[in-house]
Structure formats: structure tokens, C-alpha cells
Amino acid sequence: MDLTLKIWRQENAAAKGRFETYKVTNISPDCSFLEMLDILNQQMIENQITLPVCFDNDCREGICGMCGLYINGRPHGPDKGVTTCQLHMRKFKNGDTIVIEPWRARPFPVIKDLVVDRSAFDKIIEAGGYISVSTGGVPDANSIPVPKKKADVAMDAAACIGCGACVASCKNASAMLFVSAKVSHFANLPQGKVEAKERVKNMVAKMDELGFGNCTNTGACEAECPKEISISHIARMNREFFAAKIL
Amino acid sequence: MSNVFTFSIGRKLIMSLMGLFLCAFLLVHLGINLLLIFCDTTEPFNIAANFMASNVVIKVFEIGLFGGILLHIIYAVILTIKNWFARTVGYKVGNNQQTSFFSKYMVHTASIIGIFLILHLMDFYVKAKFLGGATSVTYEDGKTFHDLGALVIARFHIGWVVMVYIVALLGLGFHLIHGFQSAFQTIGLNHPVYTPIIKGLGLFYSVVVAAGFMAIPIVVYFFK
Ligand code: HEM
Ligand code: FES
């Protein structure tokens, strides 16, 4: 496959960025999207054209959540339920032009090229996305009974890898799907119940403080989430929040 | 409870509750207005409208209604401005492909409703209440009423007024298709069985309200 790439280039956080156009040829349809970018960077290094394109990645198997790229107007590209590293070039056609942008949200500033600073998510987790218990010996499995239904909901929520596609896809740059996945995950488990009220209040307060937008229930996040997390978790977080603040 | 409305979710709660309150109001409003086109005379409409304008309980609701609209608008403006600030640098290819259609245009449809609301209130509410724009009419039992029906019918014989109402009501319908079901999600009601029913109900409600209100100026213009 031969492709034209329009890629956002930005030297550093303070620099003014711009789109640059590059060509790649002979790309195998079995390449992953990141491998295609590796090939592009290889060319750049060998031919000493420009500095290689910076992009985030780590696991390359859809579990770390590092590889968020905004591809042709969609986070993680055109495929459903996958991260950019799991996206195959066979989803594109020979001769296609692909526009690659970083996540755009004020709380996610661009550091370089396609890499954004997602530490805003870490700050939200620090505000309450954990259970405070003293560590000790590993408890026996099933020593705390959890109903199957609740365990399933908690497990679905726990699938969130914190990639930020929800924020990137949301027209309001809202982080509600991410925050609700964390809140919902813990609220459904007996271990998490103890601190549920404080958790939801603190995490929502932090989310607001960091400048994420407000959810208007557009549904874009659940459609674009590589882990297909449902906005029913947002409704659950709202319930948890009202219960904590009002009741 | 104290500072719940300084939180994004608290503000959305106010918006959604006020929105649903407005939805309930629209049904009552529509029911009374339809008397105009389903009855041969304007008498039933005048009696109902005068009752609404004079009853004490309704007066309390009226204050609630204006307060509700105001709160809905104030929080809508705050949320929208905050949302603009949440993404100051946009995408080159940012076409929101997965964003539900009507949710993209809530600010636009809301602006249409907002402008219309002012015109509409000036047209009837202010005219009848403060400017003495309605004549009096006496029915057989000797009671005298403001002839609001005549006022409405006179207005709806003007072509551009009818056009304005049709455009505004399309805006309202589109606002409600997203708004009705969105309010339930905001309140925290999401359920694998009931949510699709609520969405269907919202669509039905929006069509009935928009088409019902639209029928009034159209029928009056052509047939009354
Ligand atoms: C009869 C009049 C109106 C009714 C029945 C109504 C109803 C609703 C409902 C039910 C919602 C969903 C609330 C939520 O999900 O939290 C909503 C949202 C909204 N309304 Fe209204 N509304 C009306 C008028 C207005 C006006 C006059 C404005 C502003 C000038 C406005 C601006 C908005 C905005 C910006 C939203 C949020 C958009 C979103 O959630 O995507 N509305 N409305
Ligand atoms: S690189 Fe880890 S999810 Fe893509």
C-alpha cells in the first residue's frame, strides 16, 4: 500500500505546531498502524529528512492505553473496539490520505508531535481512584462474597485502560466515561463501598478542577472507547454522586 | 447538599430537572391550545386560558416555570462556555462522527427557542397581561373573559408569524429529541430495558409536541 500521511508536528509544548505531509510506500496490509509509523520513522532516520515523528506507545497489545492517536477524525482510527496499536493497515485503502492528530483537550497539552500529557488522569485517580487498606498477606479468593451480576459490572468498568479516547472523542472534551468507569468499578464491590461517597465527590471535584468539559450525553465516548465501556457507568456515577452529596 | 451546584454533575441535575419540568408544562400548554382548533368557538379556550391566568395555584406554578426556564438557561450557558474552554485547539478532521445527531445542535436549537420565547411572550403574554391587548367577551352565563382566542387568531392570520412559529417549533422538537432522554441519563436512570423505551417515548413526545403546536397556527391561518 502507498499512503499519504498528514501528521501534526510540534517541537515542544510551547511551540506552534503545523501539519506536515509524508509519503510511505509498500506498506503491508498486515502492518499495525504503529508499525506503519515505525517504517515512516525508519525512512526519516535513514534518509536524514527530518526528526522522526514522536508518538506514545508501550505494550502494543491494547492493554496499556498509551497509544492514543486521532486518525481521520476518530480516536484510535476507523476500527471498533481496538486501540491504535491493534489497528491494522488493511482498514485503509491503497492511495488513502490519513490525517493523524494528537488528542485535543485543554487538560491534555501536547508535549511533542503526537504525544500529549495525560497526567490529568493520574491526578483524578490520586483523588480517590483506589481503596485504602493496609497491605498484608494475600486474602483467600472468595473470602468476600461478590454477587455475580455486580462482579460482571465491576469487571466491565475495570476494562478501562485510561487511554483518553473518551475525552478525545467528546465534543465537550468531557472525562465522564473515564471517571465513571473508575467510580463504577469500585462502587460495585464490597471493598470499594466503604469509601464510595468520598471517592465520587473527590474524583468529580478533581475532574472539574482540571478543566474537562461537561457531559451532554452525546454517546460518542462509548462508541469510540477501545474497551467499549458503556455510558450506563456515567448514569451510575451520577447516582453515586447525588447519593453522596444530597442524601 | 450545600455546594452540589458548584459541581458539573450538580449543575446538569438542575438542567435536567428543569428541562423535564418544562416538558410537563408543554403538555398542559398544548392541551389548552388545541382547544382552539378542535372547538368551533373560542369559548372553551378562553375559559381555560383565563383560569390559567387567574388561579392561585397556577400562579405559583407560573413563578416556578419562569424560574425553571431561567435556571435551565443560566446553567446551559455556564456549561456551554466551560465546554468551549475544555478544547481550545480543535481538530483538523473533527467531524464528531459518533456523536448522536441531535446532541450536536443543542446550543443552536436552544438559541432558536430562546429568541422565540421572547417574541412569543411579547406577542401574547405581555400584550394580554400588561398592554390591554385583549378585548373582553361576555358569554351566555354573564361571565366576562379576556378574549385571548381572538388575539391568537388575529396573530395567526399573518403569514410571517406562522412561519416563525413553524421554524421555532422545529427547533423545539429537535431540542427535545435529545433533551428528553438525555435528562433521564443525567438523573442517573439508565437501564438495559427501560432506556430504549425512554428514548422511544422521547421521540414520540417530541413529535407530538412539535407537530401539535405547529398545527395551531397552520389550521388557524387556513381555516379559522
Ligand atoms: C420549552 C423549553 C425547553 C425545554 C422543554 C427544554 C428541555 C431540555 C431538556 C430535557 C434537556 C436535557 C437536560 C439534561 O440532559 O441534563 C435540555 C438540555 C439543554 N437545553 Fe433545554 N429546554 C428548553 C429550552 C431551552 C432554552 C431556552 C435554552 C437556552 C437558551 C436551552 C438550552 C439547553 C442546553 C444548552 C441543553 C444541554 C445540551 C445537552 O445536554 O446536550 N433549553 N433541555
Ligand atoms: S501501546 Fe499499549 S494499548 Fe496501544
XYZ file of C-alpha atoms and ligand atoms in Angstrom:
518
model
C 0.000 0.000 0.000
C 1.074 3.548 -0.746
C -0.231 6.193 1.589
C -0.112 9.950 2.128
C 0.171 10.943 5.771
C -0.711 14.369 7.142
C 0.847 14.431 10.585
C 0.789 17.093 13.323
C 4.356 18.191 14.084
C 5.157 20.325 17.111
C 8.669 20.707 18.535
C 7.650 21.155 22.151
C 4.774 22.215 24.379
C 5.399 25.909 23.761
C 5.990 25.703 20.003
C 3.349 26.420 17.400
C 2.606 23.209 15.541
C 1.716 22.519 11.930
C 0.711 19.651 9.660
C 3.414 18.060 7.500
C 2.743 15.705 4.609
C 4.746 12.498 4.151
C 4.521 9.557 1.775
C 5.028 5.926 2.714
C 5.181 3.168 0.117
C 4.990 -0.604 0.119
C 3.138 -0.892 3.421
C 1.829 -4.388 4.109
C -1.902 -4.516 4.902
C -0.935 -6.764 7.824
C 1.106 -3.986 9.454
C -0.313 -2.405 12.554
C -0.786 1.343 12.459
C 2.166 1.883 14.797
C 4.380 -0.371 12.679
C 3.485 1.771 9.690
C 4.652 4.814 11.670
C 7.826 2.895 12.612
C 8.507 2.385 8.894
C 7.962 6.089 8.273
C 10.382 6.969 11.093
C 12.940 4.453 9.805
C 12.856 6.191 6.421
C 13.275 9.579 8.060
C 16.253 8.446 10.076
C 17.963 6.656 7.172
C 17.439 9.492 4.728
C 18.001 12.138 7.409
C 14.948 14.056 6.179
C 13.659 15.382 9.483
C 13.459 14.217 13.078
C 11.249 11.140 13.468
C 7.609 11.589 14.476
C 7.077 11.174 18.231
C 4.141 9.079 19.342
C 3.342 7.298 22.600
C 3.195 3.526 22.896
C 4.251 0.791 25.243
C 2.552 -2.614 25.235
C 1.393 -2.725 21.599
C -1.276 -5.208 22.603
C -4.133 -2.984 23.666
C -3.669 -3.007 27.419
C -1.529 -0.045 28.433
C -3.565 2.751 26.877
C -0.564 4.781 25.749
C -1.056 4.782 22.004
C -3.890 7.251 21.516
C -3.852 8.864 18.067
C -6.677 10.780 16.428
C -6.875 9.239 12.969
C -9.078 10.702 10.230
C -11.386 12.279 12.780
C -11.645 9.284 15.109
C -9.704 8.288 18.198
C -7.832 5.018 17.558
C -8.949 5.181 13.923
C -11.792 3.578 11.983
C -11.951 0.151 13.632
C -14.320 -0.546 16.526
C -13.194 -1.705 19.957
C -9.435 -1.523 19.316
C -6.552 0.743 20.266
C -4.267 2.321 17.667
C -1.650 -0.391 18.218
C -4.246 -3.049 17.345
C -5.444 -1.208 14.249
C -4.384 -2.901 11.018
C -3.494 -1.122 7.812
C -5.988 -3.337 5.963
C -8.634 -0.994 7.352
C -7.308 1.575 4.860
C -7.155 1.553 1.072
C -4.172 1.936 -1.225
C -3.691 5.627 -2.034
C -5.565 6.864 1.061
C -4.648 10.112 2.774
C -4.562 9.678 6.550
C -4.686 12.670 8.884
C -3.046 11.948 12.245
C -3.555 14.348 15.153
C -2.854 14.280 18.879
C -5.714 14.166 21.435
C -7.154 17.670 21.725
C -8.293 18.821 25.153
C -7.048 21.639 27.354
C -6.209 19.272 30.230
C -4.152 17.133 27.773
C -1.481 19.560 26.486
C 0.678 18.432 23.566
C 4.256 17.689 24.645
C 5.723 16.892 21.244
C 4.218 15.931 17.869
C 1.518 13.363 18.656
C 2.383 12.903 22.339
C 0.114 14.509 24.922
C 0.485 14.812 28.683
C -2.279 12.672 30.182
C -1.214 13.102 33.800
C -4.572 14.820 34.419
C -5.977 11.277 34.550
C -3.393 10.322 37.176
C -4.464 13.304 39.271
C -8.087 12.144 39.108
C -7.025 8.659 40.234
C -4.966 10.170 43.057
C -8.104 11.999 44.197
C -9.867 8.738 45.019
C -9.467 6.008 42.419
C -8.149 3.474 44.911
C -9.056 1.542 48.054
C -7.072 2.441 51.148
C -6.332 -0.776 53.006
C -3.133 -1.699 54.730
C -1.363 -4.327 52.716
C -0.829 -7.734 54.282
C -0.987 -11.344 53.276
C -2.925 -12.235 50.136
C -6.533 -12.939 51.232
C -8.230 -16.180 50.226
C -10.140 -15.999 46.982
C -13.877 -15.717 47.609
C -13.401 -14.800 51.266
C -15.532 -11.736 50.479
C -18.608 -12.864 48.531
C -19.496 -10.704 45.499
C -22.741 -11.325 43.604
C -22.058 -12.422 40.025
C -24.046 -9.551 38.480
C -22.087 -6.934 40.431
C -18.802 -8.640 39.696
C -19.615 -8.520 35.980
C -20.434 -4.805 36.032
C -17.280 -4.068 38.035
C -15.222 -6.133 35.610
C -16.678 -4.310 32.579
C -15.780 -0.983 34.180
C -12.333 -2.210 35.151
C -11.576 -2.842 31.472
C -10.830 0.896 31.135
C -7.182 1.382 30.189
C -7.224 5.158 30.715
C -6.231 5.929 27.134
C -8.250 9.146 26.948
C -10.197 8.304 23.782
C -13.404 9.301 25.605
C -12.055 12.811 26.156
C -10.639 12.973 22.634
C -13.906 11.925 21.003
C -16.234 14.017 23.158
C -17.290 17.287 21.566
C -17.140 18.752 25.080
C -13.794 17.127 25.990
C -15.511 15.560 28.993
C -13.775 12.879 31.060
C -17.012 11.453 32.431
C -16.619 7.996 30.883
C -13.139 7.541 32.363
C -14.094 8.834 35.808
C -17.357 6.878 35.845
C -15.576 3.651 34.915
C -13.330 4.034 37.966
C -16.188 5.061 40.265
C -18.443 2.283 38.975
C -15.712 -0.342 39.248
C -15.236 0.295 42.986
C -18.847 1.141 43.851
C -19.938 -2.328 42.757
C -17.508 -4.165 45.010
C -17.778 -4.567 48.797
C -14.166 -3.454 49.227
C -14.902 -0.213 47.398
C -18.242 0.536 49.071
C -16.587 1.748 52.285
C -15.089 4.844 50.680
C -17.621 5.217 47.847
C -19.020 8.599 48.912
C -15.709 10.318 49.466
C -14.343 8.775 46.282
C -17.043 10.030 43.934
C -17.040 13.533 45.448
C -13.276 13.902 45.270
C -12.856 12.441 41.802
C -15.634 14.587 40.314
C -14.227 17.690 42.031
C -10.783 16.951 40.600
C -12.202 16.298 37.132
C -13.962 19.693 37.217
C -10.917 21.464 38.599
C -8.660 20.168 35.823
C -10.888 21.764 33.201
C -12.538 18.801 31.496
C -15.858 19.639 29.854
C -19.354 18.715 30.947
C -21.106 15.622 29.657
C -24.106 16.265 27.407
C -24.870 12.598 26.799
C -23.826 12.563 23.155
C -22.749 8.910 23.318
C -19.545 9.489 21.313
C -17.318 8.172 24.121
C -18.894 4.745 24.389
C -18.854 4.401 20.598
C -15.142 5.242 20.409
C -13.904 3.546 23.596
C -11.469 0.775 22.612
C -12.796 -1.250 25.559
C -16.427 -0.444 24.660
C -17.264 0.810 28.126
C -20.917 1.776 28.388
C -22.318 5.173 29.365
C -24.512 3.302 31.837
C -21.481 3.764 34.112
C -21.926 7.539 33.764
C -25.520 7.205 34.970
C -24.278 5.081 37.888
C -21.661 7.698 38.769
C -24.355 10.396 38.699
C -26.474 8.301 41.083
C -23.484 7.755 43.350
C -22.731 11.464 43.264
C -26.285 12.526 44.133
C -26.429 9.930 46.899
C -23.152 11.235 48.323
C -23.933 14.928 48.009
C -27.662 15.171 48.606
C -28.869 12.212 50.663
C -26.061 19.282 49.746
C -24.671 22.810 50.216
C -22.349 23.167 47.258
C -23.711 20.458 44.978
C -24.422 23.032 42.263
C -20.815 24.088 42.007
C -20.115 20.609 40.573
C -20.569 19.825 36.891
C -22.907 16.930 37.670
C -24.940 19.018 40.128
C -25.487 21.706 37.523
C -26.526 19.105 34.987
C -29.019 17.772 37.543
C -30.666 21.207 37.785
C -30.763 21.475 33.999
C -32.315 18.078 33.554
C -34.937 18.511 36.304
C -35.932 21.929 34.989
C -35.949 20.532 31.446
C -38.346 17.760 32.440
C -40.493 20.259 34.331
C -40.674 22.325 31.142
C -41.585 19.172 29.215
C -44.538 18.604 31.570
C -45.591 22.235 31.198
C -45.546 21.946 27.401
C -48.098 19.128 27.543
C -50.544 21.240 29.577
C -49.917 24.222 27.324
C -50.506 22.098 24.222
C -53.704 20.598 25.629
C -55.209 24.023 26.224
C -54.089 25.436 22.877
C -55.556 22.554 20.939
C -58.998 23.672 22.201
C -58.591 26.498 19.701
C -58.611 24.255 16.678
C -60.734 21.382 17.916
C -63.666 23.526 19.139
C -65.948 25.543 16.902
C -65.828 28.645 19.078
C -63.029 30.208 21.093
C -65.142 29.946 24.273
C -63.541 26.773 25.757
C -60.059 28.139 25.060
C -60.891 31.487 26.642
C -62.316 29.860 29.748
C -59.271 27.614 30.130
C -56.784 30.412 29.422
C -58.472 32.787 31.857
C -58.467 30.073 34.504
C -54.733 29.601 33.964
C -54.188 33.351 34.253
C -56.168 33.813 37.474
C -55.931 30.628 39.586
C -53.662 30.987 42.614
C -52.125 27.504 42.379
C -51.350 28.081 38.721
C -49.785 31.429 39.623
C -47.343 29.643 41.925
C -46.521 27.241 39.104
C -46.034 30.196 36.785
C -43.352 31.625 39.040
C -41.784 28.169 39.161
C -41.935 27.999 35.394
C -40.129 31.278 34.816
C -37.608 30.332 37.466
C -37.159 26.947 35.802
C -36.570 28.417 32.362
C -34.111 30.898 33.838
C -32.166 28.222 35.729
C -32.147 25.932 32.681
C -30.768 28.747 30.532
C -28.245 30.019 33.094
C -26.729 26.574 33.666
C -26.864 25.802 29.939
C -24.809 28.925 29.260
C -22.299 28.126 32.038
C -21.860 24.529 30.857
C -21.532 25.515 27.213
C -18.877 28.135 27.904
C -16.950 25.674 30.079
C -17.164 23.113 27.297
C -15.718 25.546 24.786
C -12.791 26.198 27.116
C -12.195 22.469 27.534
C -10.966 22.275 23.927
C -9.317 25.499 22.843
C -7.372 23.903 19.970
C -9.666 21.900 17.719
C -9.127 19.034 15.293
C -8.370 19.392 11.603
C -10.657 16.464 10.885
C -13.096 16.713 13.755
C -16.432 15.695 12.406
C -17.810 14.027 15.537
C -18.907 11.009 13.532
C -20.061 9.049 16.557
C -21.788 11.943 18.306
C -25.553 11.447 18.286
C -27.094 13.761 15.688
C -29.426 15.966 17.718
C -26.972 16.368 20.602
C -24.629 18.244 18.240
C -27.143 21.036 17.766
C -28.474 21.584 21.309
C -26.945 25.055 21.519
C -28.353 26.005 18.113
C -31.853 24.702 18.769
C -31.743 26.268 22.239
C -30.872 29.661 20.714
C -33.845 29.385 18.363
C -36.133 28.536 21.299
C -34.646 31.335 23.401
C -35.221 34.013 20.760
C -38.649 32.615 20.012
C -39.551 32.611 23.699
C -39.017 36.373 23.890
C -41.084 37.012 20.750
C -43.790 34.636 21.897
C -44.093 36.183 25.355
C -44.168 39.699 23.893
C -46.798 38.591 21.439
C -49.357 37.142 23.838
C -48.336 37.141 27.480
C -47.123 40.734 27.728
C -49.736 42.060 25.322
C -52.658 40.487 27.146
C -51.405 40.973 30.666
C -49.809 44.390 30.638
C -50.762 46.223 27.448
C -54.507 45.556 27.471
C -54.211 43.945 24.065
C -57.122 41.585 24.599
C -60.725 42.761 24.270
C -63.432 41.498 26.618
C -66.048 38.969 25.703
C -69.195 38.021 27.652
C -70.703 34.552 27.354
C -74.324 33.464 27.902
C -73.955 32.842 31.630
C -72.995 36.513 32.065
C -69.326 35.977 32.920
C -66.786 38.212 31.181
C -63.407 36.979 29.931
C -60.370 38.386 28.139
C -60.808 37.316 24.529
C -57.397 35.705 24.172
C -58.707 33.436 21.437
C -59.426 36.408 19.176
C -55.936 37.782 19.880
C -54.311 34.478 18.880
C -56.431 34.031 15.775
C -55.659 37.558 14.614
C -51.908 36.937 15.017
C -52.012 33.638 13.183
C -53.523 35.241 10.114
C -50.198 36.925 9.467
C -48.044 34.792 7.172
C -44.619 35.563 8.617
C -45.813 34.944 12.183
C -46.915 31.461 11.142
C -43.523 30.868 9.502
C -41.664 31.989 12.640
C -43.735 29.590 14.737
C -43.030 26.668 12.404
C -39.265 27.250 12.446
C -39.206 27.724 16.214
C -41.238 24.577 16.816
C -38.911 22.546 14.613
C -36.125 23.831 16.836
C -38.070 22.835 19.937
C -38.769 19.364 18.568
C -35.099 18.766 17.770
C -34.076 20.085 21.216
C -36.446 17.655 22.876
C -35.481 14.578 20.854
C -32.096 14.723 22.533
C -33.134 16.556 25.683
C -35.924 14.273 26.904
C -33.880 11.079 27.022
C -30.690 12.921 27.989
C -32.367 14.208 31.156
C -33.026 10.660 32.354
C -29.402 9.659 31.788
C -28.257 12.761 33.674
C -30.513 11.954 36.622
C -28.850 8.552 36.658
C -31.597 6.416 35.190
C -30.006 4.072 32.697
C -31.322 0.560 32.325
C -30.905 -2.093 29.620
C -34.695 -2.458 29.232
C -36.116 0.950 30.157
C -33.589 3.237 28.450
C -34.620 2.214 24.915
C -38.261 2.711 25.974
C -37.455 6.184 27.326
C -35.709 7.032 24.056
C -38.749 5.903 22.056
C -41.054 7.811 24.368
C -38.890 10.924 23.998
C -39.059 10.742 20.222
C -42.835 10.254 20.357
C -43.229 13.120 22.825
C -41.076 15.456 20.717
C -43.014 14.733 17.536
C -46.386 15.135 19.288
C -45.371 18.413 20.935
C -43.777 19.941 17.836
C -46.479 18.767 15.425
C -49.286 19.608 17.844
C -48.131 23.177 18.415
C -47.395 23.610 14.715
C -50.900 22.532 13.779
C -52.395 25.508 15.635
C -51.009 28.415 13.562
C -51.385 26.385 10.364
C -55.021 25.436 10.974
C -55.890 28.953 12.143
C -54.213 30.513 9.102
C -56.083 28.382 6.610
C -59.395 27.541 8.260
C -60.373 29.952 11.047
C -39.616 24.727 26.428
C -38.357 24.903 26.526
C -37.300 23.879 26.837
C -37.387 22.556 27.199
C -38.643 21.742 27.397
C -36.032 22.063 27.356
C -35.689 20.775 27.718
C -34.399 20.298 27.858
C -34.025 19.026 28.371
C -34.991 17.971 28.888
C -32.650 18.933 28.321
C -31.773 17.754 28.761
C -31.156 18.063 30.102
C -30.029 17.166 30.508
O -29.703 16.185 29.877
O -29.428 17.475 31.521
C -32.172 20.141 27.778
C -30.831 20.443 27.568
C -30.379 21.670 27.170
N -31.115 22.816 26.995
Fe -33.113 22.933 27.028
N -35.137 23.055 27.086
C -35.888 24.189 26.780
C -35.423 25.447 26.471
C -34.080 25.773 26.419
C -33.587 27.110 26.223
C -34.463 28.351 26.041
C -32.233 27.011 26.243
C -31.174 28.080 26.105
C -31.306 29.252 25.626
C -31.877 25.630 26.421
C -30.590 25.140 26.428
C -30.256 23.831 26.630
C -28.926 23.299 26.509
C -27.678 24.067 26.077
C -29.004 21.955 26.893
C -27.857 20.994 27.093
C -27.485 20.350 25.877
C -27.139 18.938 26.054
O -27.421 18.323 27.112
O -26.606 18.432 25.081
N -33.024 24.900 26.533
N -33.242 20.982 27.505
S 0.510 0.585 23.005
Fe -0.453 -0.205 24.791
S -2.538 -0.015 24.267
Fe -1.564 0.518 22.418
